[in-house]
Amino acid sequence: MSAPQANSPRTARAVTAALVTVTAGALVLTACGSGRTDSGGSGDVVTVGTTDQVYALDPAASYDNGSMAVMKNVYPFLLDSAPNTGALTPSASEKCDFTAPTVYSCTLKSGLTFANGDPLTATSVKFTFDRMLGINDPNGPASLLANLSKTDAPNATTVNFTLKEPNDQTFPQVLTTNVGPIVDEKVFPADKILDDDAIVKSNAFGGQYKITSYQKNQLVEYRKNDSYNGMLGTPKTDTIRVKYYAQPTNLKLDIQQKQIDVAYRSLTPTDIAALRSDSGLTVHEGPGGELRYIVFNFDTMAGANPAQKLAVRKAIASSVDREAIAKDVYQDTYSPAYSMVAGGLPGAVDSYKIYGEKPDAAKARGFLAAAGVTAPVDINLWYNPDHYGSNSADEYAKVKAQLEATGLFRVTLNSANWETYNKARVKDNYPTYQLGWFPDFPDADNYLTPFLDQNNFLQSNFSNPQISQMLSAERTEADPTKRAAILADIQNTVAEDFVTTLPLLQGKQVAIGVKSLQGVTLDKSFTFRYGMLAKS
């Protein structure tokens, strides 16, 4: 997701789609608890601090982690990830399963409503998914629904998703992602984006919380939603406040002085190290599937023709030193990444090691010479200084220095704030740029399809029928061993023949809370649950 952007090894779930049944307590073929928290909420207030930014509250308009952090707490989902285990669990639905190879059906709970009193029915779900595909906003997550043909609501509690390809191993998990928030058809227009203030004013929320005060990217207040009837149950704390910071130094200062209760995304490695010694704080760590990449726009990047552009990409891949970036910039809170898929997931392979683990100027020069590219090559490289943390400036200064040290590149560094950056990157404005990816769900496919399939999220002008066919094959392959082989083949082919992106770093989740704070949950779903937080 922004993109999706940026976090840790997660365990993929390869299941036989025709047999996947999600019922009130478990995902069939795996045992799992419901993750429900039924204790009554308290009168306390918990304050969360973050440097993440909200792009938009309308699910059709945003595909970034900051926006999703809000959506997971205020919108209802058919399925969701149980806290701690990350297991796929019914929420607004009673059960979901494949009723045919190309039909995935969900039965909703009866009597569901949004916080404003409007009914939440199967019609709401159909409207939500029809709207997502109809608007198809360039900054939205509609690309996750590439396999969805149509959505039907034959009655008030039944939703049928008809898929283009049978036995889709990933579709149940897709319903927990940015495309999954169910919206109120009486409030949201079918053909355009609804602005944040109108959404807040409408009170059209159906999650654990509703928003009662909204100063975008400054301070947001949440109050428990008494009409919520989902998997997560009653929040442990009635009121949550989220304070947004432009700089991690201020976030560090406030958690150090106990002005906030928890700091989650993103403190600098130096700050984390310093805060570990504070006896009044607890450093919480969780699995991290975040990956950092360099993205190449196939149309606007350096090179006079496709062959030259590929040579430039391969030369760059041979010129970076990931280990030096991880150590010198991030103090090893990130690790070098040589795979498009986060390490630890089934199907991940270190395909990019073919370009070497250390800079190889001779190899890079060979790629350029073979394609007739004259050095030094001018590279217009963009990064974002606020969304991925203040260390991004040091990270990309390091990349610039490494590339120029070969004598083969002349790099111009540019930066833009997140709102501008997120809009401009999909308009071919950035030939080469930074991207962080926070996984939507714990499966290797989520690191591949959004980047490589037709009409992919990157909108980097890459499209290849062979790769799309391979992606289709892995999504519909029920045998885990065979699926892993296809996933490896995709990654090796992309690394050798295309270099669509250049993986650099893999990170993990870190939150720092006051000692009295309980319920900090960092699991493989990469969802920070406000409803789990409580002061002891």
XYZ file of C-alpha atoms in Angstrom:
536
model
C 0.000 0.000 0.000
C 1.440 3.606 -0.809
C 2.618 3.112 -1.367
C 1.711 1.744 -0.111
C 4.372 1.875 1.786
C 6.345 0.629 4.143
C 7.033 -3.258 6.985
C 8.119 -7.152 8.187
C 8.140 -10.808 7.636
C 4.619 -12.034 7.522
C 3.395 -15.587 7.101
C 1.631 -16.148 3.813
C -1.485 -18.252 3.789
C -1.697 -20.511 0.744
C -5.085 -22.216 0.926
C -7.291 -24.060 -1.491
C -9.646 -21.328 -2.603
C -12.517 -23.632 -3.449
C -12.458 -24.782 0.163
C -11.806 -21.473 1.891
C -14.560 -20.838 4.410
C -14.366 -18.051 6.938
C -16.790 -18.484 9.815
C -17.317 -16.704 13.099
C -14.290 -18.152 14.859
C -11.887 -19.496 12.295
C -10.552 -19.742 8.799
C -11.182 -23.307 7.725
C -7.916 -25.231 7.309
C -6.356 -23.127 10.106
C -7.346 -22.933 13.730
C -7.708 -19.418 15.045
C -9.360 -17.499 17.800
C -11.777 -14.708 17.101
C -9.534 -12.049 18.634
C -12.626 -10.456 20.134
C -12.248 -8.016 23.007
C -15.513 -7.916 24.928
C -14.432 -5.973 27.983
C -16.199 -2.671 28.441
C -14.451 0.518 27.450
C -12.872 2.797 30.031
C -13.270 6.513 30.529
C -9.557 7.115 29.966
C -8.088 8.875 26.974
C -5.139 7.353 25.108
C -3.070 9.629 22.881
C -1.183 8.197 19.920
C 1.609 10.100 18.191
C 2.632 9.522 14.564
C 4.476 11.125 11.680
C 2.279 9.286 9.171
C 0.058 11.559 7.118
C -3.565 11.027 6.069
C -4.045 11.470 2.345
C -7.834 10.975 2.244
C -10.564 9.359 4.354
C -12.480 8.211 1.281
C -11.369 4.610 0.656
C -11.634 5.088 -3.110
C -9.087 7.921 -3.045
C -6.196 6.656 -0.944
C -3.797 3.748 -0.893
C -1.368 4.793 1.804
C -0.597 3.622 5.294
C -1.556 6.849 7.058
C -5.057 6.814 5.604
C -5.466 3.088 6.177
C -4.564 3.520 9.853
C -7.714 5.635 10.186
C -9.916 3.422 8.022
C -9.133 0.258 9.965
C -10.573 1.870 13.072
C -13.616 3.709 11.687
C -14.975 1.613 8.794
C -16.554 -1.847 8.863
C -15.018 -4.737 6.893
C -16.576 -8.025 5.824
C -13.446 -9.810 7.022
C -10.623 -8.572 9.178
C -7.411 -9.750 10.792
C -7.686 -10.877 14.397
C -5.322 -9.006 16.744
C -2.150 -10.883 17.736
C -2.681 -13.826 15.383
C -3.532 -11.893 12.219
C -5.944 -14.715 11.341
C -8.603 -13.972 8.725
C -11.886 -13.641 10.637
C -15.483 -12.565 9.874
C -16.392 -9.092 11.110
C -19.436 -7.478 9.478
C -20.099 -10.889 7.976
C -21.152 -14.091 9.672
C -19.237 -16.179 7.159
C -17.593 -15.998 3.753
C -16.720 -18.856 1.447
C -16.393 -19.934 -2.175
C -19.776 -21.165 -3.368
C -18.347 -21.826 -6.833
C -14.812 -21.618 -8.267
C -15.489 -18.057 -9.467
C -17.992 -16.947 -6.818
C -16.993 -15.818 -3.341
C -20.033 -15.225 -1.121
C -20.453 -13.480 2.210
C -23.421 -13.554 4.561
C -23.749 -10.332 6.567
C -24.929 -10.085 10.142
C -28.512 -8.873 10.434
C -29.382 -5.441 11.772
C -26.043 -3.730 11.077
C -26.029 0.068 10.974
C -23.595 2.898 10.472
C -23.035 5.290 13.370
C -25.515 7.746 11.830
C -28.269 5.118 11.946
C -28.289 4.276 8.229
C -28.654 0.529 7.572
C -25.566 -1.418 6.526
C -26.739 -4.132 4.161
C -25.546 -6.161 1.211
C -26.578 -3.226 -0.967
C -24.020 -1.100 0.888
C -21.334 -3.655 0.092
C -22.277 -3.842 -3.588
C -22.291 -0.034 -3.765
C -18.851 0.091 -2.127
C -17.157 -2.227 -4.606
C -18.995 -0.903 -7.673
C -17.986 2.603 -6.622
C -14.343 1.635 -6.086
C -14.050 0.209 -9.586
C -16.157 2.944 -11.171
C -14.118 5.828 -9.775
C -10.787 4.012 -10.243
C -8.895 6.935 -8.750
C -5.181 6.966 -9.707
C -4.222 7.264 -6.029
C -6.777 4.698 -4.917
C -6.502 0.931 -4.400
C -8.809 -0.247 -7.211
C -5.934 -2.210 -8.758
C -6.368 -4.747 -5.929
C -9.703 -5.689 -7.498
C -8.259 -6.656 -10.874
C -9.853 -10.107 -10.574
C -13.322 -8.855 -9.622
C -15.853 -9.073 -12.453
C -18.999 -7.960 -10.614
C -20.664 -7.725 -7.201
C -24.269 -8.750 -6.596
C -26.607 -8.384 -3.608
C -29.463 -10.880 -4.138
C -30.900 -10.062 -0.696
C -30.193 -7.829 2.295
C -27.564 -10.090 3.849
C -25.951 -11.894 0.888
C -23.112 -10.568 -1.251
C -21.714 -12.500 -4.200
C -18.369 -11.539 -5.728
C -17.967 -12.996 -9.213
C -14.307 -13.336 -10.140
C -12.707 -13.356 -13.567
C -10.354 -16.180 -12.647
C -11.288 -19.209 -10.501
C -9.735 -20.335 -7.243
C -8.176 -16.975 -6.392
C -5.936 -17.679 -3.395
C -5.751 -13.999 -2.442
C -9.292 -12.624 -2.777
C -10.425 -13.332 0.824
C -7.418 -11.368 2.058
C -8.061 -8.549 -0.423
C -11.313 -7.877 1.446
C -9.274 -6.820 4.501
C -7.274 -4.231 2.553
C -7.809 -0.623 1.425
C -10.619 -1.721 -0.909
C -12.504 -3.363 1.965
C -13.996 -0.468 4.007
C -17.779 -0.559 3.556
C -19.237 2.896 2.929
C -22.748 4.318 3.334
C -24.516 4.562 -0.035
C -26.724 7.333 1.342
C -23.696 9.518 2.008
C -20.972 8.748 -0.515
C -21.519 9.765 -4.170
C -21.233 6.892 -6.623
C -19.018 8.665 -9.137
C -16.722 11.034 -7.256
C -14.581 11.338 -4.145
C -16.122 12.702 -0.937
C -13.891 15.131 0.958
C -12.752 14.441 4.503
C -14.839 17.093 6.248
C -18.044 15.862 4.616
C -17.268 12.296 5.693
C -16.676 13.346 9.290
C -19.820 15.483 9.330
C -21.924 12.607 7.953
C -20.966 10.301 10.846
C -21.069 7.491 8.298
C -18.745 5.242 10.266
C -19.287 1.602 11.096
C -16.080 0.542 12.776
C -15.075 0.379 16.434
C -14.695 4.159 16.532
C -16.199 7.250 14.965
C -14.402 10.548 14.448
C -15.691 13.349 16.667
C -13.043 15.996 15.945
C -10.929 16.285 12.823
C -8.007 18.593 12.176
C -6.371 16.840 9.263
C -2.820 15.752 9.965
C -2.831 17.716 13.199
C -5.185 16.176 15.753
C -8.001 13.654 15.368
C -10.284 12.498 18.176
C -12.118 9.177 18.120
C -14.995 8.032 20.312
C -16.247 4.477 20.555
C -19.075 3.606 18.181
C -21.912 2.112 20.226
C -23.526 0.598 17.130
C -20.434 -1.408 16.146
C -21.092 -5.126 15.833
C -17.894 -6.596 14.488
C -15.136 -9.014 15.322
C -13.191 -6.554 17.497
C -15.926 -5.968 20.066
C -16.054 -3.027 22.502
C -12.926 -0.850 22.580
C -10.925 -0.982 25.781
C -10.695 2.807 25.828
C -13.599 5.098 24.950
C -11.569 7.988 23.534
C -8.475 7.907 21.378
C -6.622 10.991 20.230
C -4.077 10.863 17.433
C -1.551 13.656 17.198
C 0.346 14.141 13.936
C 3.932 15.350 13.816
C 5.815 16.936 10.963
C 9.162 15.956 12.482
C 10.180 12.815 14.390
C 12.261 14.947 16.769
C 9.060 16.444 18.188
C 7.462 13.000 18.372
C 10.475 11.742 20.317
C 10.338 14.702 22.704
C 6.639 14.198 23.485
C 6.912 10.468 24.182
C 10.064 11.097 26.233
C 8.209 13.676 28.334
C 5.120 11.391 28.505
C 2.973 14.025 26.765
C 1.579 11.198 24.621
C 1.017 7.549 25.503
C 2.531 5.834 22.469
C 4.644 6.788 19.461
C 3.993 4.677 16.390
C 5.644 5.523 13.088
C 8.164 6.801 12.690
C 11.035 7.589 14.992
C 14.606 7.726 13.734
C 16.955 4.846 14.542
C 18.940 7.193 16.786
C 15.810 8.188 18.690
C 14.738 4.581 19.183
C 18.161 3.686 20.554
C 18.052 6.625 22.966
C 14.541 5.859 24.196
C 15.354 2.224 24.985
C 17.194 3.392 28.090
C 14.188 5.301 29.477
C 12.811 3.261 32.388
C 9.390 4.855 31.973
C 8.962 3.590 28.420
C 8.572 0.237 26.702
C 9.863 -0.426 23.188
C 7.497 -2.785 21.360
C 8.729 -4.574 18.245
C 6.797 -6.610 15.713
C 7.335 -8.406 12.427
C 8.096 -6.043 9.585
C 7.152 -6.547 5.962
C 7.997 -2.980 4.941
C 10.117 -2.715 1.815
C 11.836 0.346 0.376
C 12.396 0.603 -3.368
C 13.644 2.792 -6.144
C 10.919 2.941 -8.815
C 11.616 3.543 -12.497
C 9.141 5.231 -14.837
C 9.591 3.289 -18.069
C 8.644 6.302 -20.226
C 10.405 9.219 -18.569
C 13.567 7.689 -17.054
C 17.011 8.179 -18.567
C 17.707 6.395 -21.854
C 16.919 6.991 -25.530
C 15.067 3.692 -26.101
C 13.822 0.660 -24.132
C 17.149 -1.170 -24.411
C 19.062 1.810 -23.065
C 16.572 2.356 -20.269
C 16.950 -1.286 -19.205
C 20.733 -0.905 -19.278
C 20.494 2.150 -17.028
C 18.293 0.242 -14.569
C 20.714 -2.683 -14.482
C 23.666 -0.341 -14.048
C 21.970 1.350 -11.100
C 21.213 -2.092 -9.615
C 24.925 -2.879 -9.832
C 25.969 0.389 -8.173
C 24.085 0.562 -4.848
C 25.367 -0.657 -1.496
C 22.358 -1.681 0.572
C 24.394 -2.826 3.553
C 26.048 0.595 3.856
C 22.655 2.339 3.748
C 21.192 -0.014 6.377
C 24.171 0.442 8.687
C 25.119 4.080 8.214
C 21.669 5.618 7.818
C 19.395 3.271 9.779
C 21.782 1.716 12.327
C 20.638 -1.721 11.182
C 16.980 -1.124 12.094
C 16.546 -1.928 8.406
C 18.236 -4.791 6.602
C 19.390 -5.066 2.952
C 16.668 -6.307 0.579
C 17.414 -8.255 -2.590
C 13.892 -9.541 -3.173
C 10.674 -7.927 -4.361
C 8.964 -9.972 -1.617
C 9.672 -9.455 2.074
C 12.060 -12.027 3.469
C 10.356 -14.680 5.567
C 7.341 -15.039 3.308
C 6.909 -18.279 1.342
C 7.946 -17.612 -2.239
C 10.493 -14.862 -1.510
C 13.775 -15.204 -3.437
C 16.809 -12.902 -3.520
C 16.621 -12.373 -7.276
C 18.488 -9.071 -7.240
C 21.681 -10.630 -5.917
C 22.542 -11.271 -9.558
C 23.703 -7.644 -9.627
C 25.986 -8.152 -6.628
C 25.795 -7.363 -2.938
C 28.458 -4.659 -3.297
C 28.825 -1.962 -5.947
C 30.434 -3.278 -9.142
C 31.326 -0.359 -11.398
C 32.805 -2.636 -14.070
C 29.573 -4.607 -14.371
C 27.529 -1.394 -14.448
C 29.791 0.077 -17.139
C 29.354 -3.091 -19.175
C 25.563 -2.807 -19.154
C 25.736 0.799 -20.370
C 28.340 0.146 -23.041
C 26.463 -2.830 -24.484
C 23.393 -0.624 -25.033
C 25.318 2.321 -26.402
C 24.707 4.564 -23.388
C 27.237 7.346 -22.901
C 28.346 8.024 -19.326
C 27.830 9.915 -17.146
C 24.067 9.365 -17.266
C 21.918 12.152 -15.836
C 19.526 10.737 -13.226
C 16.607 12.785 -11.898
C 15.947 11.114 -8.529
C 13.059 12.037 -6.206
C 12.387 11.190 -2.580
C 9.833 12.126 0.065
C 11.101 13.679 3.332
C 7.980 13.426 5.517
C 6.086 10.205 4.773
C 8.946 7.732 5.135
C 10.764 9.498 7.940
C 13.395 12.194 8.096
C 16.177 9.688 7.361
C 14.998 9.562 3.760
C 17.150 12.609 3.024
C 20.252 10.798 4.326
C 19.214 7.591 2.555
C 18.976 9.241 -0.842
C 22.073 11.344 -0.309
C 23.797 7.999 0.218
C 22.278 6.552 -2.964
C 23.399 9.638 -4.913
C 26.943 9.326 -3.545
C 27.094 5.622 -4.376
C 25.913 6.113 -7.937
C 28.254 9.025 -8.590
C 31.202 7.147 -7.045
C 31.142 4.827 -10.057
C 31.751 7.756 -12.405
C 28.797 6.554 -14.485
C 26.029 8.790 -13.147
C 25.312 12.426 -12.436
C 22.412 12.552 -9.961
C 20.057 15.447 -9.264
C 18.152 14.945 -6.002
C 14.655 16.403 -5.576
C 12.017 16.120 -2.855
C 8.365 17.010 -2.297
C 5.900 16.761 0.601
C 3.712 13.682 0.661
C 0.489 15.138 -0.700
C 2.282 16.608 -3.708
C 4.524 13.569 -4.086
C 1.665 11.065 -4.113
C -0.156 12.973 -6.853
C 2.862 13.746 -9.007
C 4.387 10.278 -9.107
C 1.360 8.856 -10.990
C 1.505 11.660 -13.580
C 4.903 10.688 -15.009
C 6.522 13.623 -13.196
C 9.170 11.541 -11.453
C 11.502 9.538 -13.731
C 13.141 7.726 -10.802
C 11.813 7.876 -7.266
C 11.580 6.499 -3.744
C 8.722 4.245 -2.726
C 7.943 2.394 0.466
C 5.493 -0.507 0.541
C 3.426 -1.568 3.508
C 1.808 -4.916 2.678
C -1.965 -5.113 2.406
C -1.980 -8.741 3.524
C 0.690 -11.337 4.355
C 1.210 -13.035 1.016
C 3.952 -12.821 -1.603
C 1.389 -11.903 -4.246
C 0.803 -8.558 -2.522
C 4.394 -7.564 -3.294
C 4.025 -8.532 -6.947
C 0.566 -8.002 -8.424
C 0.204 -4.325 -7.329
C 3.596 -3.614 -8.944
C 3.550 -5.778 -12.053
C 0.043 -6.510 -13.312
C -1.796 -4.474 -15.926
C -2.971 -1.096 -14.610
C -0.725 -1.609 -11.591
C -0.508 0.752 -8.664
C 2.852 2.163 -9.698
C 1.489 3.444 -13.013
C 5.101 3.416 -14.166
C 4.172 2.483 -17.743
C 5.259 -1.129 -17.297
C 2.998 -3.840 -18.657
C 3.921 -7.299 -19.886
C 1.447 -10.042 -20.908
C 3.855 -12.832 -19.922
C 4.222 -11.476 -16.387
C 0.458 -10.940 -16.084
C -0.132 -14.576 -17.114
C 2.386 -15.766 -14.546
C 0.691 -13.684 -11.858
C -2.648 -15.214 -12.767
C -1.119 -18.679 -12.520
C 0.294 -18.122 -9.019
C -2.946 -16.621 -7.705
C -4.973 -19.611 -8.852
C -2.508 -22.375 -7.941
C -3.723 -24.257 -4.856
C -0.616 -26.392 -4.347
C 1.805 -24.399 -2.109
C 4.929 -25.984 -3.615
C 3.884 -25.311 -7.194
C 2.776 -21.807 -6.282
C 6.132 -21.030 -4.662
C 7.900 -22.148 -7.839
C 5.788 -19.783 -9.962
C 6.402 -16.925 -7.545
C 10.157 -17.525 -7.779
C 9.982 -17.627 -11.574
C 8.169 -14.273 -11.641
C 10.759 -12.610 -9.420
C 13.727 -14.022 -11.315
C 12.255 -13.003 -14.675
C 11.559 -9.464 -13.505
C 15.025 -9.047 -11.992
C 16.818 -10.411 -15.057
C 14.723 -8.962 -17.888
C 12.901 -5.861 -16.610
C 14.128 -4.378 -13.262
C 10.792 -2.618 -12.743
C 11.844 -1.564 -9.235
C 15.027 -1.873 -7.240
C 14.485 -3.282 -3.719
C 16.774 -1.603 -1.192
C 15.735 -2.172 2.429
C 13.391 -4.165 4.644
C 12.165 -2.782 7.977
C 10.181 -3.860 11.023
C 7.447 -2.368 13.186
C 8.404 -0.377 16.283
C 6.156 1.402 18.790
C 7.260 3.088 22.011
C 4.719 3.436 24.805
C 4.538 4.560 28.402
C 4.812 1.771 30.954
C 1.148 2.065 31.949
C -0.090 1.429 28.403
C -1.365 -2.052 27.636
C -2.542 -3.626 24.395
C 0.117 -2.443 21.939
C -0.357 -5.005 19.184
C 2.163 -5.363 16.356
C 1.358 -8.479 14.373
C 1.671 -9.718 10.825
C -1.501 -7.883 9.734
C 0.393 -4.594 10.149
C -2.689 -3.011 11.726
C -2.331 -0.739 14.743
C -5.530 -1.366 16.703
C -6.679 1.621 18.761
C -9.383 -0.489 20.409
C -6.777 -2.722 22.049
C -5.067 0.172 23.856
C -5.757 0.846 27.543
C -3.996 2.354 30.524
C -3.446 0.133 33.535
